[in-house]
Each structure stands twice: as C-alpha cells, then as structure tokens.
Tab-separated table of C-alpha atoms in Angstrom:
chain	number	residue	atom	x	y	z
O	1	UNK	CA	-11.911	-22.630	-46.084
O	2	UNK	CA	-10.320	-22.785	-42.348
O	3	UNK	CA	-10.301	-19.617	-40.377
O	4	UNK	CA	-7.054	-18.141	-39.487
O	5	UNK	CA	-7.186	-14.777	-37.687
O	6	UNK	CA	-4.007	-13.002	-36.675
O	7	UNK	CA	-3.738	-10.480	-33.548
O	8	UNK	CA	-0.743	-8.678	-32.182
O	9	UNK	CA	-0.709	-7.640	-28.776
O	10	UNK	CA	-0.222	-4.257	-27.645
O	11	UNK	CA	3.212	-4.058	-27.139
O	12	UNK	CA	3.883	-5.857	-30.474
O	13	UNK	CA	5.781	-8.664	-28.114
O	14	UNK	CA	3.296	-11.454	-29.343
O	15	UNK	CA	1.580	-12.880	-32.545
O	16	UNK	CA	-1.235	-14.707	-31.866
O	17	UNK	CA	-3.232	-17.055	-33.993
O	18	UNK	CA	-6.977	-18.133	-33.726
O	19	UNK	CA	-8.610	-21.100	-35.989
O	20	UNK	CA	-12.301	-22.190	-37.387
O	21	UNK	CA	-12.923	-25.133	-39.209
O	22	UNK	CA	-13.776	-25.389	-42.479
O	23	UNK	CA	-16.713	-26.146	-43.761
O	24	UNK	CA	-17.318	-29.300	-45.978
O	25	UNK	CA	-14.586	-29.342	-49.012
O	26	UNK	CA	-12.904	-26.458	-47.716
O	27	UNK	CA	-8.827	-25.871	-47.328
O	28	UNK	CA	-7.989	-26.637	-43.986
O	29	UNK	CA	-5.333	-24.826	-41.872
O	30	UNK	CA	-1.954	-24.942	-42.828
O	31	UNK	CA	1.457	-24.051	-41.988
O	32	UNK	CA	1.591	-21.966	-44.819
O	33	UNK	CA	-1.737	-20.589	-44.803
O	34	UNK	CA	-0.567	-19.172	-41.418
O	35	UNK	CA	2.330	-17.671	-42.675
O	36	UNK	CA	1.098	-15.869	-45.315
O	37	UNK	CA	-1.957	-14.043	-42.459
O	38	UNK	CA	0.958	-13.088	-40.371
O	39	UNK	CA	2.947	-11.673	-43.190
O	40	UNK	CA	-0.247	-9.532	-43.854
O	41	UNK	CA	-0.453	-8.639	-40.473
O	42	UNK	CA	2.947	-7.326	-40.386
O	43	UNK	CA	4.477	-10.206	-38.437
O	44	UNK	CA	7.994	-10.755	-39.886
O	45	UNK	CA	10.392	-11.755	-37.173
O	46	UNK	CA	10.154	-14.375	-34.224
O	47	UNK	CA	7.980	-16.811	-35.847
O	48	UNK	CA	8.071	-20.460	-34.244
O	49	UNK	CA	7.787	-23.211	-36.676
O	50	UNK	CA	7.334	-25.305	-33.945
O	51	UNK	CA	4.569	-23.531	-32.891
O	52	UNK	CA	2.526	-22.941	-36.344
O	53	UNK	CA	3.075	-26.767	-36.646
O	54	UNK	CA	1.359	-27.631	-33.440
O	55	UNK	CA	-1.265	-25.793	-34.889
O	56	UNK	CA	-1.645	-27.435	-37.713
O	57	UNK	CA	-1.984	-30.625	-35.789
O	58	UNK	CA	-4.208	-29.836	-33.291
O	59	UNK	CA	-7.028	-27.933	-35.885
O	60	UNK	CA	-6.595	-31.228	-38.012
O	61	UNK	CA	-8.304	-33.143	-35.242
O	62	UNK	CA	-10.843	-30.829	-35.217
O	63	UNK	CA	-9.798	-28.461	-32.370
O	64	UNK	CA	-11.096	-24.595	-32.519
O	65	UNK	CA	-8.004	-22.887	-30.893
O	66	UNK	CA	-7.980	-19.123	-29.993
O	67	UNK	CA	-4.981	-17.119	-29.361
O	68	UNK	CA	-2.175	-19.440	-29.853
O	69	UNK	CA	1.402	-17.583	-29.562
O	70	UNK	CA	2.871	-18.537	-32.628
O	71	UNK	CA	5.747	-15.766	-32.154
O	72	UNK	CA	7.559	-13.641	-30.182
O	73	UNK	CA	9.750	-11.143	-29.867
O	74	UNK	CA	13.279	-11.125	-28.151
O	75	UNK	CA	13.120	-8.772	-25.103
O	76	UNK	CA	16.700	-6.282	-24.523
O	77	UNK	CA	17.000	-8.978	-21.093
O	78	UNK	CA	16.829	-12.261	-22.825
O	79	UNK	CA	19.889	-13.869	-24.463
O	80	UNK	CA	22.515	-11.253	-23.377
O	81	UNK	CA	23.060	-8.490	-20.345
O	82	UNK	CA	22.094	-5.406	-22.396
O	83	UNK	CA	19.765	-5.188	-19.879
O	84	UNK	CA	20.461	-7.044	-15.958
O	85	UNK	CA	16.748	-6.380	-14.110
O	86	UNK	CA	17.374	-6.065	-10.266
O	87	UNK	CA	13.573	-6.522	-10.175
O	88	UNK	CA	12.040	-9.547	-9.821
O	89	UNK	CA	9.817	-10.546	-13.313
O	90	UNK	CA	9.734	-9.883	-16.521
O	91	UNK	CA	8.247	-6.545	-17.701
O	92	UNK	CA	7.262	-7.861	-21.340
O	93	UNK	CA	5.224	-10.550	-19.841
O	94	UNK	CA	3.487	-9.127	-16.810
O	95	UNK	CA	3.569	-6.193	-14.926
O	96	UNK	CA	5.932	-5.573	-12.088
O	97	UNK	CA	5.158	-3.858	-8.787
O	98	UNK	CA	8.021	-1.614	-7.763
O	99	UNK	CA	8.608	1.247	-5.328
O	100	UNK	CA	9.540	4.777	-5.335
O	101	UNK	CA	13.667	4.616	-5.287
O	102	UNK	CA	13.641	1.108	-6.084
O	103	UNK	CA	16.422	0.237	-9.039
O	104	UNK	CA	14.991	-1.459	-11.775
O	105	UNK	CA	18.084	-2.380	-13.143
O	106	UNK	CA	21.247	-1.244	-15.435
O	107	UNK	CA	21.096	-1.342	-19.399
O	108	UNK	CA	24.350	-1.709	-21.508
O	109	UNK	CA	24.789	1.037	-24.559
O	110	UNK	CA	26.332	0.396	-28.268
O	111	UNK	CA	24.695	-3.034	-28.822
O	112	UNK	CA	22.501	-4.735	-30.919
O	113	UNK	CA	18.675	-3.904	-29.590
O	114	UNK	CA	16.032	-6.292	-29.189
O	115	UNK	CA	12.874	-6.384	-31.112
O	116	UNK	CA	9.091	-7.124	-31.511
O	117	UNK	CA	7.519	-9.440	-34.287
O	118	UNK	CA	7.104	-6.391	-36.413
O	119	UNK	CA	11.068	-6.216	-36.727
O	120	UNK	CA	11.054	-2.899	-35.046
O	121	UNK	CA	13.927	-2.463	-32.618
O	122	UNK	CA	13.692	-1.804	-28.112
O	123	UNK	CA	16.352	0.300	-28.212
O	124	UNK	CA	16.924	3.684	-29.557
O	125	UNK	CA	19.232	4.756	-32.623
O	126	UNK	CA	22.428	5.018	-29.519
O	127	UNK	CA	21.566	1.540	-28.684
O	128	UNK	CA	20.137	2.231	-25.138
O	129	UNK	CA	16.429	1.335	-24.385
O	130	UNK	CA	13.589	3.802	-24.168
O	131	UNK	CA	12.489	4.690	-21.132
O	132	UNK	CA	9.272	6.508	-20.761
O	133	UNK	CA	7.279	8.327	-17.586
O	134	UNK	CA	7.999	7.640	-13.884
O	135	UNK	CA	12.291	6.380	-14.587
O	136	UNK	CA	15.100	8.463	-14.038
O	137	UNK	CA	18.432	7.366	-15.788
O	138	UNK	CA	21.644	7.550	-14.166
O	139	UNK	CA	25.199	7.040	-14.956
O	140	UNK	CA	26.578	4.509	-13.622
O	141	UNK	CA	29.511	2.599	-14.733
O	142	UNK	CA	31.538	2.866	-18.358
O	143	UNK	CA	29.034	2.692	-21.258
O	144	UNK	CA	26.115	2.090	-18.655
O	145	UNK	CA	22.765	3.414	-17.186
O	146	UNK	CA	20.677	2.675	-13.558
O	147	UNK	CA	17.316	3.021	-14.142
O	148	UNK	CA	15.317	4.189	-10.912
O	149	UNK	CA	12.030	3.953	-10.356
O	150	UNK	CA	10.518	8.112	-9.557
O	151	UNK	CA	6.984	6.342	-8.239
O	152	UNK	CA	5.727	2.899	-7.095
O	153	UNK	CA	3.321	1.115	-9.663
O	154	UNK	CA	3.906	-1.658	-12.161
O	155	UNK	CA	6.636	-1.981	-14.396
O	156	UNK	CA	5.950	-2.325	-18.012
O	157	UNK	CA	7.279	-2.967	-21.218
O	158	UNK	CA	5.038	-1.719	-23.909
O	159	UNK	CA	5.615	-1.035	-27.923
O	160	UNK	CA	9.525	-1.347	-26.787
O	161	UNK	CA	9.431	1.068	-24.359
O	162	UNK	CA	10.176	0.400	-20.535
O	163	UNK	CA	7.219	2.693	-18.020
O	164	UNK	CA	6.062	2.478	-15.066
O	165	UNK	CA	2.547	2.924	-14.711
O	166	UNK	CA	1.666	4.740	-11.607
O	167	UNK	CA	-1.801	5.045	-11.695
O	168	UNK	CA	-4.771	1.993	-10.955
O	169	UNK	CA	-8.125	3.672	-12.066
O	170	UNK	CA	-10.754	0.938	-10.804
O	171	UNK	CA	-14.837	1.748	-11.632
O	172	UNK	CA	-16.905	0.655	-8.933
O	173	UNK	CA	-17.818	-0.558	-5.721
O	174	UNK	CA	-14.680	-2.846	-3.840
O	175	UNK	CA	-16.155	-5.597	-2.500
O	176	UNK	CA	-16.067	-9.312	-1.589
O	177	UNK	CA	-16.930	-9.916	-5.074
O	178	UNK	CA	-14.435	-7.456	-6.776
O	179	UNK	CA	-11.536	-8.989	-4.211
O	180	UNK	CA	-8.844	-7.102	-2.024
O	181	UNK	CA	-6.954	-4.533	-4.012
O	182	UNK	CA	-2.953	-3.649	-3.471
O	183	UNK	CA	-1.203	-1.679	-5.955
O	184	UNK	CA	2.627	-0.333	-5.569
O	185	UNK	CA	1.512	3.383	-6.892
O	186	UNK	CA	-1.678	5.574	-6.713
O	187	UNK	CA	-5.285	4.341	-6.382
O	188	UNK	CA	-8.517	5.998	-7.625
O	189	UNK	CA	-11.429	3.965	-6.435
O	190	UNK	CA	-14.618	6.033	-8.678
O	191	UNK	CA	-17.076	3.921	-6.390
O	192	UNK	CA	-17.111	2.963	-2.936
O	193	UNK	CA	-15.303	0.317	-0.719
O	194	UNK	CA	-17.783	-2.107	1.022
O	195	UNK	CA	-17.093	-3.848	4.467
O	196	UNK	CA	-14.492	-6.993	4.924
O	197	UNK	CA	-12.183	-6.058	2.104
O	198	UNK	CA	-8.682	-4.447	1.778
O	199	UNK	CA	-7.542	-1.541	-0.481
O	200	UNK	CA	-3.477	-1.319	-0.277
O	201	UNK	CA	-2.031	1.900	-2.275
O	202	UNK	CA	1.407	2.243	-1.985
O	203	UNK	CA	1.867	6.009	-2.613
O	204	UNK	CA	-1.744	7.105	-1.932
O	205	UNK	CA	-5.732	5.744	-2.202
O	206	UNK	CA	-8.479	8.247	-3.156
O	207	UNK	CA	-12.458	6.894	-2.826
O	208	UNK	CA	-14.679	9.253	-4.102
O	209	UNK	CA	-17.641	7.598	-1.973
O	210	UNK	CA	-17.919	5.908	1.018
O	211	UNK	CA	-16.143	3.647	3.144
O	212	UNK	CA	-17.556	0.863	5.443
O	213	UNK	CA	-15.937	-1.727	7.426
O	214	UNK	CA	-13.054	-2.140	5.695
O	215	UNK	CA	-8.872	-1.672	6.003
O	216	UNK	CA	-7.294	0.991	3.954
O	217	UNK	CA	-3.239	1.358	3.793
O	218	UNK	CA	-1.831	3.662	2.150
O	219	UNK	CA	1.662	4.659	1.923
O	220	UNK	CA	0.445	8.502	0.747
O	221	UNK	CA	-2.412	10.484	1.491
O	222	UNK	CA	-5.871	9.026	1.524
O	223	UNK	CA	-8.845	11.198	0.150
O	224	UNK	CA	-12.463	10.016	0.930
O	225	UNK	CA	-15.072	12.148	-0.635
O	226	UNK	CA	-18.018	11.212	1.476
O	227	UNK	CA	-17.525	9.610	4.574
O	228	UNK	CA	-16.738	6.750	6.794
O	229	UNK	CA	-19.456	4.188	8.134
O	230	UNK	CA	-17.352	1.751	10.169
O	231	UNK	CA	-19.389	0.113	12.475
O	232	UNK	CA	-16.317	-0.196	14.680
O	233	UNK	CA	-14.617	-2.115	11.903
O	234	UNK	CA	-12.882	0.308	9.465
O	235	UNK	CA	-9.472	0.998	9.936
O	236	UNK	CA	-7.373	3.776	7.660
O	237	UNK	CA	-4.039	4.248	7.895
O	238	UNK	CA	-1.882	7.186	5.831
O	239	UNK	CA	1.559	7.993	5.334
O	240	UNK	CA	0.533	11.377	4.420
O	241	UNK	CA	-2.695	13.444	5.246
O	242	UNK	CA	-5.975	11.724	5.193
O	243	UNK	CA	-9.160	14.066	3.982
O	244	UNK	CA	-12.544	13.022	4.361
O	245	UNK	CA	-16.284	14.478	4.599
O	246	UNK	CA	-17.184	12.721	8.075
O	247	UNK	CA	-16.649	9.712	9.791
O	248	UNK	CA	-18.733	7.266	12.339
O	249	UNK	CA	-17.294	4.823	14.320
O	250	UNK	CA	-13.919	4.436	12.726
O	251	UNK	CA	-10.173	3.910	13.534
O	252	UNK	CA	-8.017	6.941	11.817
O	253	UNK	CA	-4.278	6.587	11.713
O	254	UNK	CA	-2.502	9.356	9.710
O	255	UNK	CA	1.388	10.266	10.054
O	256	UNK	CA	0.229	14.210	8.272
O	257	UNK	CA	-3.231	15.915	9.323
O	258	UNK	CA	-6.070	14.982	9.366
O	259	UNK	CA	-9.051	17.216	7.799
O	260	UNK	CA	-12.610	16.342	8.274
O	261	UNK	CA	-15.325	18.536	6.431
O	262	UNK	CA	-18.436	17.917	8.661
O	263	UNK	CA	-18.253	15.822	11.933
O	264	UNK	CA	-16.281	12.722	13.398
O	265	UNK	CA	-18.206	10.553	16.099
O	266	UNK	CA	-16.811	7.649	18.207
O	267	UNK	CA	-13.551	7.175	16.340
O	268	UNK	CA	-10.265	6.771	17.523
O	269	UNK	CA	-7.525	8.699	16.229
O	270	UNK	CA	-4.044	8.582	16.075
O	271	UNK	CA	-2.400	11.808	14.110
O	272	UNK	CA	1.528	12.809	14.111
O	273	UNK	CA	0.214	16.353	12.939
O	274	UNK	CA	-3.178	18.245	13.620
O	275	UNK	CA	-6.886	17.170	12.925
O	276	UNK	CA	-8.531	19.775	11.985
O	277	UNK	CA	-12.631	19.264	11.386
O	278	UNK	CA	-12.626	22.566	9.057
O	279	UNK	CA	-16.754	22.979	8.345
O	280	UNK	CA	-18.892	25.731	9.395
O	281	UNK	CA	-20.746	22.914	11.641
O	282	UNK	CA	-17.618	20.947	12.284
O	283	UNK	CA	-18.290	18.578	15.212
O	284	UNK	CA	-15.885	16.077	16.926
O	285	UNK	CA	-18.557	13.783	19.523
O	286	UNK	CA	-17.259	10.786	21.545
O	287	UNK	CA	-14.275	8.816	20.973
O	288	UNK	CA	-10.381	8.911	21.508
O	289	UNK	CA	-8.059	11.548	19.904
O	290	UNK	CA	-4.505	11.463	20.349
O	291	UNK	CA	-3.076	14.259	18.375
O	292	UNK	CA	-0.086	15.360	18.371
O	293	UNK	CA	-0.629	19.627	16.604
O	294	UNK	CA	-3.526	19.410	18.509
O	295	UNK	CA	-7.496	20.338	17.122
O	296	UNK	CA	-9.232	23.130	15.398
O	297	UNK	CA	-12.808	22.675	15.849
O	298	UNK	CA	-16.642	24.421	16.421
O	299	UNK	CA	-17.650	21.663	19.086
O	300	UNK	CA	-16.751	19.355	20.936
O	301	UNK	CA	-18.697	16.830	22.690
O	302	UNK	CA	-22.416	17.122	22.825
O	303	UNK	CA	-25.144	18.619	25.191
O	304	UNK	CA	-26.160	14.479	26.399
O	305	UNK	CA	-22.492	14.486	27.795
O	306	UNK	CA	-20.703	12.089	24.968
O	307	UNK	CA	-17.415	11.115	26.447
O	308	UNK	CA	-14.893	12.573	24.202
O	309	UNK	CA	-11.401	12.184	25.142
O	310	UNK	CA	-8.560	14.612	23.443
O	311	UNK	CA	-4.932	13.936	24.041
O	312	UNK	CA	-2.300	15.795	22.760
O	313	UNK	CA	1.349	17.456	22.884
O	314	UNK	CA	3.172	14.011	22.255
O	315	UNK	CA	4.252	11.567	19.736
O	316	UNK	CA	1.611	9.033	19.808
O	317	UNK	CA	3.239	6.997	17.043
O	318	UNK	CA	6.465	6.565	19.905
O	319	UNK	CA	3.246	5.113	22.263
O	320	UNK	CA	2.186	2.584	18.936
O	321	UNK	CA	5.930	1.313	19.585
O	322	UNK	CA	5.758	1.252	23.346
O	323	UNK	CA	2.293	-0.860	22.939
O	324	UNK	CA	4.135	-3.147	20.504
O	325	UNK	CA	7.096	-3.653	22.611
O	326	UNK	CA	4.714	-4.645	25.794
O	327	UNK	CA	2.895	-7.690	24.171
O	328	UNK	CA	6.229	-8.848	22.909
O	329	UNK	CA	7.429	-8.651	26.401
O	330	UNK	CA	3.997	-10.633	27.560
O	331	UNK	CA	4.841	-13.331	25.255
O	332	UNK	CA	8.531	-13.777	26.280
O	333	UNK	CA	7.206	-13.510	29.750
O	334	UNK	CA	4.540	-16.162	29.068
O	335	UNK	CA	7.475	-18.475	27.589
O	336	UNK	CA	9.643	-18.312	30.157
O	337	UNK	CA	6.816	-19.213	33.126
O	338	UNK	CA	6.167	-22.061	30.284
O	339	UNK	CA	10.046	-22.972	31.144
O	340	UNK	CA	9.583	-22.480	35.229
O	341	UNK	CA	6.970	-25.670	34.748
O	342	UNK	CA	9.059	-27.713	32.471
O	343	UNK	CA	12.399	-27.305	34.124
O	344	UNK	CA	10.400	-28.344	37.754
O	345	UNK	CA	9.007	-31.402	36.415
O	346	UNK	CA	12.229	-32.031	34.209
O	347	UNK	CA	13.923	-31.928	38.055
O	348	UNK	CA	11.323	-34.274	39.556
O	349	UNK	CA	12.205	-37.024	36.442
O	350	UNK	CA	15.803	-36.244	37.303
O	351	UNK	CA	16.161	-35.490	33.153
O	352	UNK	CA	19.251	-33.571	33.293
O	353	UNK	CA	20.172	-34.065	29.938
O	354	UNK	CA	17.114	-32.076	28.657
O	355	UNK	CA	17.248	-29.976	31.732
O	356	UNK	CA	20.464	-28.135	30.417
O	357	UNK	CA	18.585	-27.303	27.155
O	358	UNK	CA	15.525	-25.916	28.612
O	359	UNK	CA	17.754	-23.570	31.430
O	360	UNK	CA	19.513	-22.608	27.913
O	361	UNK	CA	16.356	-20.954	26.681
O	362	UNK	CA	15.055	-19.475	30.030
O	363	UNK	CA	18.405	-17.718	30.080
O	364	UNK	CA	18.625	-16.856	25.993
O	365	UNK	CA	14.815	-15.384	26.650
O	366	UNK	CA	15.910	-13.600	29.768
O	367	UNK	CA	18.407	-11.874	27.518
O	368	UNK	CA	16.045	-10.585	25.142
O	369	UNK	CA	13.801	-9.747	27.977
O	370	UNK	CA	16.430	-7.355	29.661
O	371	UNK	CA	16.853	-5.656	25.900
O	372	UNK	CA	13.501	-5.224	25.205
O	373	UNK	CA	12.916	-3.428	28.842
O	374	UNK	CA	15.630	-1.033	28.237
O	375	UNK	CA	13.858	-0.460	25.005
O	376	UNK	CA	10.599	0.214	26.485
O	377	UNK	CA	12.756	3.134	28.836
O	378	UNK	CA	14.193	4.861	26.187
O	379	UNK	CA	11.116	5.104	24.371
O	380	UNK	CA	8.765	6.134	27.074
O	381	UNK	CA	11.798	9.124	27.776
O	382	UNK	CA	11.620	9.921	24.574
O	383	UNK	CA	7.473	9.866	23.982
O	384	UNK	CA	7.520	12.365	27.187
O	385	UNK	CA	8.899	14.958	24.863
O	386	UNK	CA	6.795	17.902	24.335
O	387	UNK	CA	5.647	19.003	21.115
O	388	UNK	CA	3.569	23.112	20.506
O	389	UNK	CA	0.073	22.041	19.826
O	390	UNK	CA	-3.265	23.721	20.825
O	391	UNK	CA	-6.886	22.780	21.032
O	392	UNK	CA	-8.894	25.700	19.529
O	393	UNK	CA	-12.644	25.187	20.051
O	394	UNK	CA	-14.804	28.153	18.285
O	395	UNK	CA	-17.736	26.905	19.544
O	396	UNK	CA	-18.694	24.620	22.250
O	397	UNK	CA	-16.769	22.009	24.514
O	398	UNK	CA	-19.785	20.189	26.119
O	399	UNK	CA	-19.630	18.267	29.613
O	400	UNK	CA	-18.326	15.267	29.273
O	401	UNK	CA	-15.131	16.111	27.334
O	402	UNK	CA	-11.683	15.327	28.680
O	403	UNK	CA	-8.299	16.906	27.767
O	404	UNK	CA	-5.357	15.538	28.500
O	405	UNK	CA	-1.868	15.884	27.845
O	406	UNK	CA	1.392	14.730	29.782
O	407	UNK	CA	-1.128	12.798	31.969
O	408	UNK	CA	-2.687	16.134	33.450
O	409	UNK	CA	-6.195	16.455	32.565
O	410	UNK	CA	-8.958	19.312	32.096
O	411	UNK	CA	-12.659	17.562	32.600
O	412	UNK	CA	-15.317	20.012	31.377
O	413	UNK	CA	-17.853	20.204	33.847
O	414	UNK	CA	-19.623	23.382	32.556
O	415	UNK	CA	-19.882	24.207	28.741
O	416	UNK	CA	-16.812	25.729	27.571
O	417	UNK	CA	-17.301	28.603	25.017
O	418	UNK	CA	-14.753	29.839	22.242
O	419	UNK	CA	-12.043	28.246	24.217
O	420	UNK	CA	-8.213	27.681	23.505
O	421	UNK	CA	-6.495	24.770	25.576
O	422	UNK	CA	-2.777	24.561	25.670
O	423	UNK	CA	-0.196	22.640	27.990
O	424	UNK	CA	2.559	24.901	30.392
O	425	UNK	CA	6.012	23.551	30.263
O	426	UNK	CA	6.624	25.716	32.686
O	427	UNK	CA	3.826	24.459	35.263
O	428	UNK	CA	3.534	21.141	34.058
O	429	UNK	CA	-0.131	21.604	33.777
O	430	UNK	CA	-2.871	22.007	30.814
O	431	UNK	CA	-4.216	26.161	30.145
O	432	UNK	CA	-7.221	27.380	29.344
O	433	UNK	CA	-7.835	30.595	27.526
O	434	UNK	CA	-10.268	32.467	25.235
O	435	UNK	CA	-9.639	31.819	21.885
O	436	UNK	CA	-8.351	34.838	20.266
C-alpha cells in the first residue's frame, strides 16, 4: 500500500503529511486513508479538506510529496483581536526580531482561546495567553494586557505559548560561507569569526576564539576569548564593555571599558570609560588611544620607539559627532560651489526661469549650512569639557610615546618608569608623577 506518514511540528501549529507510492496492486493514497493517520497522530482539529484532496490528486499522478500542510491551527491573532501584535509578523509562522522595551502587542481576556491541531487551547483557563521567559505583562486598559518585550531576540510562538528567545548559540567558524549574522538578542559564537563578514548582536556578542578582519556590532558587551588579528580591517564596536585576550591591528570602539588580558598593538581606540590592559605583561605598542578614564597599564610603547599616541580627559564619542557633522558640511559645501557654476552659466544663457530655482537651493543649502555650523560650536564647547582620568603606567613608557589631552602634550623622550600622568585644570597643562 501507499505511504502516508504524519508529523506535527513543534509547536503543534501544523500537520504535515508525506506520501510513497505503492507498489504494484497496492491501495493508493486516499482522502480517507489520510484521515484516519492523522487521527492516530492526534490531529483532530484544523484539518483542510481542500488540502488532503490536493493530495490525493497529486500522489495519483505519481508525485512523492513530503511535508504537505494538510492542517492548521487558529493562532489567538487570526480571526478576532484577542490578540492586536504591534510587531510586525506572525510569531506562529516565523520568528520575530524585537528589542528590549519594544511592545509586542495587547491581548484581550474572557474569550474563546485559540488552538493547535491537537485541540489543545493558546490561552490559559482565564482566557489570556501564556506568556513565557523574556515578557513582562502590564495592565493596560479594561479587561486587557501590554506585553513588553524584557530582551531583544526573536519572538515565538511555541506549544501555545508566546517567548522570546534571547539567546543565538551558533557552532563554528563565521565566515563567507556561513553568511553575515544579526540577531536582536545575545550571541555566542563557540568558533571563530573569519575576515569580510559581519556579526550584529543586539544586546551583546561573545566569540570564544579569534577575530580577523571582520565588523562586530553589538548593542551590549562584546567578549573575545583569544584575540584580534585585523590586519587593519576589523572593526568592534560595544554598547557596553568589550573584553578580549589581545589585539593587532584593530579598530576598538566601546561606550564601557575596555579590558585587554595581554597586549594591544597598532589599534585605534575609541573608549567613553577606561582601557585597562590588566596582565602581568600587559603591553599597549603603537597606535591611537582616545580614552576618556584614561589607562592602567605595565608598558607603554617599546624600546625601537613605536609611536604610541594616548589621548584622554574628553568625550571622544562628542569628537565621532563633530567628525560626522564636518563631512556633512563638505558635501553641502561641495553642492553649493556645484550651484556657483550652474547659476553662472544659467546667467550667460540668460535662463531665468531655471535661474530662480537653482538660487532657491543655494539659499535652502545655505540655511542648513548656517545650522549645521552652529552645531559644530556647541559641540566642540561641549567636547572641551573635562572629565578625572589618569594614565597609570607600572612599568615602562618608552620613547616614542605621546600624551595628550586638551591639546597639551607630554612626548617621552627618556624612558618613563612607574609613572602616573594626569591633566591640571588649574594650569591647563598635563602632570607627571610617580605612581603611588
């Protein structure tokens, strides 16, 4: 006789139905064949007759079909507003990224729940859906609940209970093979992440390897437990602190410390707290720091005289906006010498008409031009604010090693031994003193 195998998926949402032919004289597939394999399988609501008939059809031609949805369901958001999603997607069908705070949406109590195919109910015996880890339910109106979203990951429905699944576990290396990787919650790469591919982690990315040329983003911490070998390539930004064995050759952007258990050489670095290189042997050689807690370090620099440079004392992530602000002030620039040419050879034609309209956009882009200045003023006033930091060096600070802070600057012309560098309000000028 015909094969018919039934299989339910996980969260009970869908029966599925897979065929074989039969062989010689044997009973072929029927409708009722298939209905009697479901009813074994524990399928008894949602059944499509439509679908079991196409089916039928198709494997009387002499089609093998696999997984065929044959039924379904009926989700707490389809058919009525028990439950209005303020998310875009359907959890029962596919996941759906979503963000710490974000509202999923607002679910309706005392009515009828929905179901799966096994007849069980989505709602609980008060007529409100289950909610599981990572949602917080609110009050919100008469007879109603706001779900919100506690951490960023997918949204899921699954065995009639709504989750969000915060955590991506991924085994292996990331590569140009495996594809990019962005995920709303936490992500635990148990491998390493090869050159020319993203990893985005919304609330935090943790390699246990090593990182090459690549762009990590993560709106959390970010935990590498070898290293970094960028090859001038790998960027790494964090919302939170970033903690790593060493790194080479890398760009390091972190908005909380930065902690480094062996050496960093020829990075740049932007921190909004301290870096602090927190080995025995800890060694920061060549580069750009801009840091705004200042450094805790053995040594700095190296006896060959590696140019390291060490800013710190101010908010580096106010000179990120300055920068930002400048090329947009370039480009209007650039535009309106574009509109100097047109509106001289628009004079020479004696085009008036399109002369007007041109004037009209030297003038709108002078406008934004005159905003954007005043922009750049208040932020460089407010990125010459002070912050207490302090460069502690234990060990050496080797010629060749530049601090700077405020614009003043300390250039180390002589080794520098157990060493604390600090910048005087007072004097306007950078301190040093034996570390204590």
């Amino acid at each position: 006789d015909a094969l018919i195998q039934i299989n339910i998926t996980e969260d009970k949402i869908k029966a599925l139905v897979s065929t074989r032919l039969p062989v010689g004289t044997g009973a072929p597939v029927s409708a009722e064949r298939i209905r009697e394999e479901a009813e074994k399988a524990g399928v008894v609501k949602g059944l499509s007759n439509e679908a079991i008939n196409d089916v039928v059809e198709r494997s009387l031609t002499g089609e093998i079909l696999t997984e065929c949805v044959i039924a379904e369901g009926l989700l707490p958001m389809e058919g009525n507003t028990r439950l209005s999603l303020e998310v875009s997607g359907d959890p029962g069908k596919a996941p759906v990224p979503v963000k710490t705070g974000d509202v999923i949406g607002t679910i309706q109590s005392g009515e009828e729940s929905g179901w799966n195919v096994l007849g069980e109910p989505l709602m609980d015996e008060k007529g409100v859906m289950t909610t599981g880890k990572n949602i917080r339910r609110e009050d919100f109106e008469e007879n109603s609940i706001r779900l919100i979203a506690e951490k960023g990951g997918h949204l899921v429905l699954s065995e009639g209970t709504l989750h969000i699944k915060d955590l991506l576990d991924f085994v292996g290396d990331v590569s140009m093979a495996s594809g990019n990787i962005h995920y709303p919650g936490r992500i635990i790469i148990d491998g390493s992440v090869l050159s020319r591919v993203m990893v985005n982690g919304g609330e935090g990315v943790e390699v246990t390897q090593v990182v090459q040329a690549a762009l990590i983003n993560s709106g959390g911490d970010v935990t590498i437990g070898k290293g970094i070998k960028g090859e001038g390539k790998a960027v790494i930004r964090s919302q939170g602190q970033l903690t790593l064995g060493y790194a080479e050759e890398a760009n390091l952007l972190a908005s909380g410390k930065i902690v480094v258990g062996k050496t960093l050489m020829n990075c740049r670095v932007k921190c909004n707290d301290i870096l602090e290189i927190s080995g025995k042997d800890g060694k920061l050689i060549g580069g750009v720091m801009k840091l705004k807690d200042g450094l805790i370090c053995r040594d700095v620099g190296n006896e060959r005289g590696a140019e390291t440079v060490i800013s710190f004392g101010q908010d580096y992530l106010v000179e990120n906006q300055i920068e930002q602000v400048q090329k947009e002030i370039a480009k209007i620039q650039e535009f309106i010498d574009k509109t100097d040419e047109m509106m001289e050879k628009l004079e020479q034609k004696g085009s008036s008409g399109k002369l007007i309209v041109i004037r009209q956009k030297k003038v709108d882009a002078l406008r934004i031009m005159e905003k954007k200045n005043l922009k750049i003023f208040l932020l460089r006033e407010k990125f010459e604010r002070h912050f207490d930091s302090e460069i502690k060096v234990s060990g050496t600070a080797w010629p060749g090693v530049v601090f700077e802070s405020h614009g003043r600057l300390i250039k180390v012309e002589e080794p520098l031994k157990s060493v604390s560098i600090t910048f005087n309000r007072e004097k306007g000028c950078l301190e040093k003193k034996p570390l204590r």
